[in-house]
Amino acid sequence: VQLQASGGGLVQPGKSLTLSCTVSGRTPGFYGIGWFRQAPGKEREWVSSISSSDGSTYYADSVKGRFTISRDAAIYRAYLLMNNLKPEDTAVYYCAAGDPMGIVIAASNSQAYEYWGQGTLVTVSS
């Protein structure tokens, strides 16, 4: 299974950006998808996840109300719509795929995800 994250870039505070994650390989529609990010000098942190079984979504408190995760099952793609971006959202964003039940149980746990994409850089700055 391969994941390709895209959509990062430079954006001003308060603006929006949408990241995409394309899944390919064996049974790409089976996996739940999560987004993580890692800011310079900081540990990787979980951002959001979506289950492939019932579409349930999960968000870290830091992004709740600003970010929206979604997926298009027909083309094996997940999205992360990021609104009202803040400088502290600056990070490399990674998408990851994992067993759908594992994500339901522990969406924020990186060990619930088996496959990882290469990351896309989001910079929020004026």
PDB file of C-alpha atoms in Angstrom:
ATOM      1  CA  VAL A   1       0.000   0.000   0.000  1.00  0.00           C
ATOM      2  CA  GLN A   2       1.333   3.411  -0.962  1.00  0.00           C
ATOM      3  CA  LEU A   3       0.163   6.829   0.150  1.00  0.00           C
ATOM      4  CA  GLN A   4       0.823  10.117  -1.606  1.00  0.00           C
ATOM      5  CA  ALA A   5       0.156  13.340   0.261  1.00  0.00           C
ATOM      6  CA  SER A   6      -0.105  16.617  -1.619  1.00  0.00           C
ATOM      7  CA  GLY A   7      -1.484  20.119  -1.398  1.00  0.00           C
ATOM      8  CA  GLY A   8       0.921  21.769   0.996  1.00  0.00           C
ATOM      9  CA  GLY A   9       2.273  25.252   0.507  1.00  0.00           C
ATOM     10  CA  LEU A  10       2.656  28.732   1.920  1.00  0.00           C
ATOM     11  CA  VAL A  11      -0.527  30.357   3.170  1.00  0.00           C
ATOM     12  CA  GLN A  12      -1.333  33.457   5.192  1.00  0.00           C
ATOM     13  CA  PRO A  13      -2.858  33.223   8.665  1.00  0.00           C
ATOM     14  CA  GLY A  14      -6.628  32.970   8.543  1.00  0.00           C
ATOM     15  CA  LYS A  15      -6.641  31.413   5.087  1.00  0.00           C
ATOM     16  CA  SER A  16      -7.547  27.885   4.040  1.00  0.00           C
ATOM     17  CA  LEU A  17      -5.741  24.972   2.445  1.00  0.00           C
ATOM     18  CA  THR A  18      -6.796  21.470   1.437  1.00  0.00           C
ATOM     19  CA  LEU A  19      -4.457  18.496   1.623  1.00  0.00           C
ATOM     20  CA  SER A  20      -5.055  15.314  -0.358  1.00  0.00           C
ATOM     21  CA  CYS A  21      -3.947  11.768   0.320  1.00  0.00           C
ATOM     22  CA  THR A  22      -4.153   9.215  -2.466  1.00  0.00           C
ATOM     23  CA  VAL A  23      -4.009   5.541  -1.544  1.00  0.00           C
ATOM     24  CA  SER A  24      -2.884   2.902  -4.018  1.00  0.00           C
ATOM     25  CA  GLY A  25      -1.892  -0.742  -3.987  1.00  0.00           C
ATOM     26  CA  ARG A  26      -3.676  -3.710  -2.489  1.00  0.00           C
ATOM     27  CA  THR A  27      -7.238  -3.104  -1.271  1.00  0.00           C
ATOM     28  CA  PRO A  28      -6.822   0.676  -1.005  1.00  0.00           C
ATOM     29  CA  GLY A  29     -10.420   1.197   0.072  1.00  0.00           C
ATOM     30  CA  PHE A  30     -10.063  -1.011   3.142  1.00  0.00           C
ATOM     31  CA  TYR A  31      -7.997   1.286   5.283  1.00  0.00           C
ATOM     32  CA  GLY A  32      -8.927   4.116   7.548  1.00  0.00           C
ATOM     33  CA  ILE A  33      -6.908   7.281   7.048  1.00  0.00           C
ATOM     34  CA  GLY A  34      -5.214   9.523   9.551  1.00  0.00           C
ATOM     35  CA  TRP A  35      -3.361  12.800   9.312  1.00  0.00           C
ATOM     36  CA  PHE A  36      -0.389  13.594  11.509  1.00  0.00           C
ATOM     37  CA  ARG A  37       1.941  16.569  11.541  1.00  0.00           C
ATOM     38  CA  GLN A  38       5.406  17.368  12.755  1.00  0.00           C
ATOM     39  CA  ALA A  39       6.551  20.900  13.363  1.00  0.00           C
ATOM     40  CA  PRO A  40      10.253  21.816  13.383  1.00  0.00           C
ATOM     41  CA  GLY A  41      11.853  20.690  16.604  1.00  0.00           C
ATOM     42  CA  LYS A  42       8.704  19.011  17.865  1.00  0.00           C
ATOM     43  CA  GLU A  43       7.388  15.489  18.033  1.00  0.00           C
ATOM     44  CA  ARG A  44       4.886  14.199  15.541  1.00  0.00           C
ATOM     45  CA  GLU A  45       1.303  14.740  16.642  1.00  0.00           C
ATOM     46  CA  TRP A  46      -1.985  13.341  15.515  1.00  0.00           C
ATOM     47  CA  VAL A  47      -4.380  15.699  13.744  1.00  0.00           C
ATOM     48  CA  SER A  48      -7.426  13.825  12.471  1.00  0.00           C
ATOM     49  CA  SER A  49      -8.699  10.459  11.268  1.00  0.00           C
ATOM     50  CA  ILE A  50     -11.564   8.994   9.318  1.00  0.00           C
ATOM     51  CA  SER A  51     -12.860   5.455   9.489  1.00  0.00           C
ATOM     52  CA  SER A  52     -13.398   3.458   6.305  1.00  0.00           C
ATOM     53  CA  SER A  53     -16.158   1.383   7.915  1.00  0.00           C
ATOM     54  CA  ASP A  54     -18.717   4.047   8.805  1.00  0.00           C
ATOM     55  CA  GLY A  55     -17.069   7.343   7.978  1.00  0.00           C
ATOM     56  CA  SER A  56     -16.654   8.357  11.617  1.00  0.00           C
ATOM     57  CA  THR A  57     -14.282  11.268  12.046  1.00  0.00           C
ATOM     58  CA  TYR A  58     -11.935  12.193  14.861  1.00  0.00           C
ATOM     59  CA  TYR A  59     -10.072  15.414  15.603  1.00  0.00           C
ATOM     60  CA  ALA A  60      -7.388  16.667  17.905  1.00  0.00           C
ATOM     61  CA  ASP A  61      -8.601  19.474  20.160  1.00  0.00           C
ATOM     62  CA  SER A  62      -6.138  21.867  18.555  1.00  0.00           C
ATOM     63  CA  VAL A  63      -7.853  21.628  15.178  1.00  0.00           C
ATOM     64  CA  LYS A  64     -11.458  20.838  16.106  1.00  0.00           C
ATOM     65  CA  GLY A  65     -13.815  23.292  14.459  1.00  0.00           C
ATOM     66  CA  ARG A  66     -11.182  24.446  11.964  1.00  0.00           C
ATOM     67  CA  PHE A  67     -10.175  21.268  10.119  1.00  0.00           C
ATOM     68  CA  THR A  68     -12.447  18.824   8.306  1.00  0.00           C
ATOM     69  CA  ILE A  69     -11.421  15.364   7.176  1.00  0.00           C
ATOM     70  CA  SER A  70     -13.283  13.588   4.399  1.00  0.00           C
ATOM     71  CA  ARG A  71     -12.795  10.852   1.863  1.00  0.00           C
ATOM     72  CA  ASP A  72     -13.870   9.916  -1.637  1.00  0.00           C
ATOM     73  CA  ALA A  73     -14.033   6.129  -1.559  1.00  0.00           C
ATOM     74  CA  ALA A  74     -14.525   5.887  -5.318  1.00  0.00           C
ATOM     75  CA  ILE A  75     -11.046   7.241  -6.037  1.00  0.00           C
ATOM     76  CA  TYR A  76      -9.310   6.112  -2.813  1.00  0.00           C
ATOM     77  CA  ARG A  77      -8.551   9.634  -1.727  1.00  0.00           C
ATOM     78  CA  ALA A  78      -8.820  11.415   1.597  1.00  0.00           C
ATOM     79  CA  TYR A  79      -8.797  15.148   2.210  1.00  0.00           C
ATOM     80  CA  LEU A  80      -7.982  17.512   5.028  1.00  0.00           C
ATOM     81  CA  LEU A  81      -9.635  20.903   4.687  1.00  0.00           C
ATOM     82  CA  MET A  82      -7.854  23.356   6.930  1.00  0.00           C
ATOM     83  CA  ASN A  83      -9.630  26.626   7.660  1.00  0.00           C
ATOM     84  CA  ASN A  84      -8.536  29.622   9.698  1.00  0.00           C
ATOM     85  CA  LEU A  85      -4.940  28.501   9.623  1.00  0.00           C
ATOM     86  CA  LYS A  86      -2.591  29.721  12.333  1.00  0.00           C
ATOM     87  CA  PRO A  87       1.203  30.000  12.408  1.00  0.00           C
ATOM     88  CA  GLU A  88       1.264  27.122  14.886  1.00  0.00           C
ATOM     89  CA  ASP A  89      -0.238  24.882  12.198  1.00  0.00           C
ATOM     90  CA  THR A  90       3.058  25.098  10.316  1.00  0.00           C
ATOM     91  CA  ALA A  91       4.388  21.563   9.958  1.00  0.00           C
ATOM     92  CA  VAL A  92       5.018  18.674   7.630  1.00  0.00           C
ATOM     93  CA  TYR A  93       1.719  16.854   7.300  1.00  0.00           C
ATOM     94  CA  TYR A  94       1.660  13.097   6.822  1.00  0.00           C
ATOM     95  CA  CYS A  95      -1.197  10.832   5.903  1.00  0.00           C
ATOM     96  CA  ALA A  96      -1.272   7.271   7.122  1.00  0.00           C
ATOM     97  CA  ALA A  97      -3.436   4.195   6.604  1.00  0.00           C
ATOM     98  CA  GLY A  98      -4.467   1.606   9.129  1.00  0.00           C
ATOM     99  CA  ASP A  99      -6.947  -1.085  10.005  1.00  0.00           C
ATOM    100  CA  PRO A 100     -10.373   0.539  10.303  1.00  0.00           C
ATOM    101  CA  MET A 101     -11.164  -1.033  13.679  1.00  0.00           C
ATOM    102  CA  GLY A 102      -7.782  -0.079  15.023  1.00  0.00           C
ATOM    103  CA  ILE A 103      -8.492   3.530  14.127  1.00  0.00           C
ATOM    104  CA  VAL A 104     -11.909   3.453  15.759  1.00  0.00           C
ATOM    105  CA  ILE A 105     -10.291   2.187  18.965  1.00  0.00           C
ATOM    106  CA  ALA A 106      -7.223   4.414  18.966  1.00  0.00           C
ATOM    107  CA  ALA A 107      -7.315   7.002  16.213  1.00  0.00           C
ATOM    108  CA  SER A 108      -4.627   9.177  17.781  1.00  0.00           C
ATOM    109  CA  ASN A 109      -2.148   6.343  18.269  1.00  0.00           C
ATOM    110  CA  SER A 110       0.444   6.252  15.483  1.00  0.00           C
ATOM    111  CA  GLN A 111       0.856   2.522  16.023  1.00  0.00           C
ATOM    112  CA  ALA A 112      -2.667   2.020  14.680  1.00  0.00           C
ATOM    113  CA  TYR A 113      -1.356   2.956  11.234  1.00  0.00           C
ATOM    114  CA  GLU A 114       0.629   0.542   9.096  1.00  0.00           C
ATOM    115  CA  TYR A 115       1.427   2.658   6.072  1.00  0.00           C
ATOM    116  CA  TRP A 116       2.695   6.215   5.797  1.00  0.00           C
ATOM    117  CA  GLY A 117       3.058   8.767   3.041  1.00  0.00           C
ATOM    118  CA  GLN A 118       6.043  11.019   2.501  1.00  0.00           C
ATOM    119  CA  GLY A 119       4.614  14.239   3.920  1.00  0.00           C
ATOM    120  CA  THR A 120       3.730  17.653   2.536  1.00  0.00           C
ATOM    121  CA  LEU A 121       4.898  20.937   4.043  1.00  0.00           C
ATOM    122  CA  VAL A 122       2.392  23.534   5.202  1.00  0.00           C
ATOM    123  CA  THR A 123       3.754  26.937   6.142  1.00  0.00           C
ATOM    124  CA  VAL A 124       1.445  29.516   7.686  1.00  0.00           C
ATOM    125  CA  SER A 125       3.044  32.929   7.623  1.00  0.00           C
ATOM    126  CA  SER A 126       2.310  36.498   6.667  1.00  0.00           C
TER     127      SER A 126
END
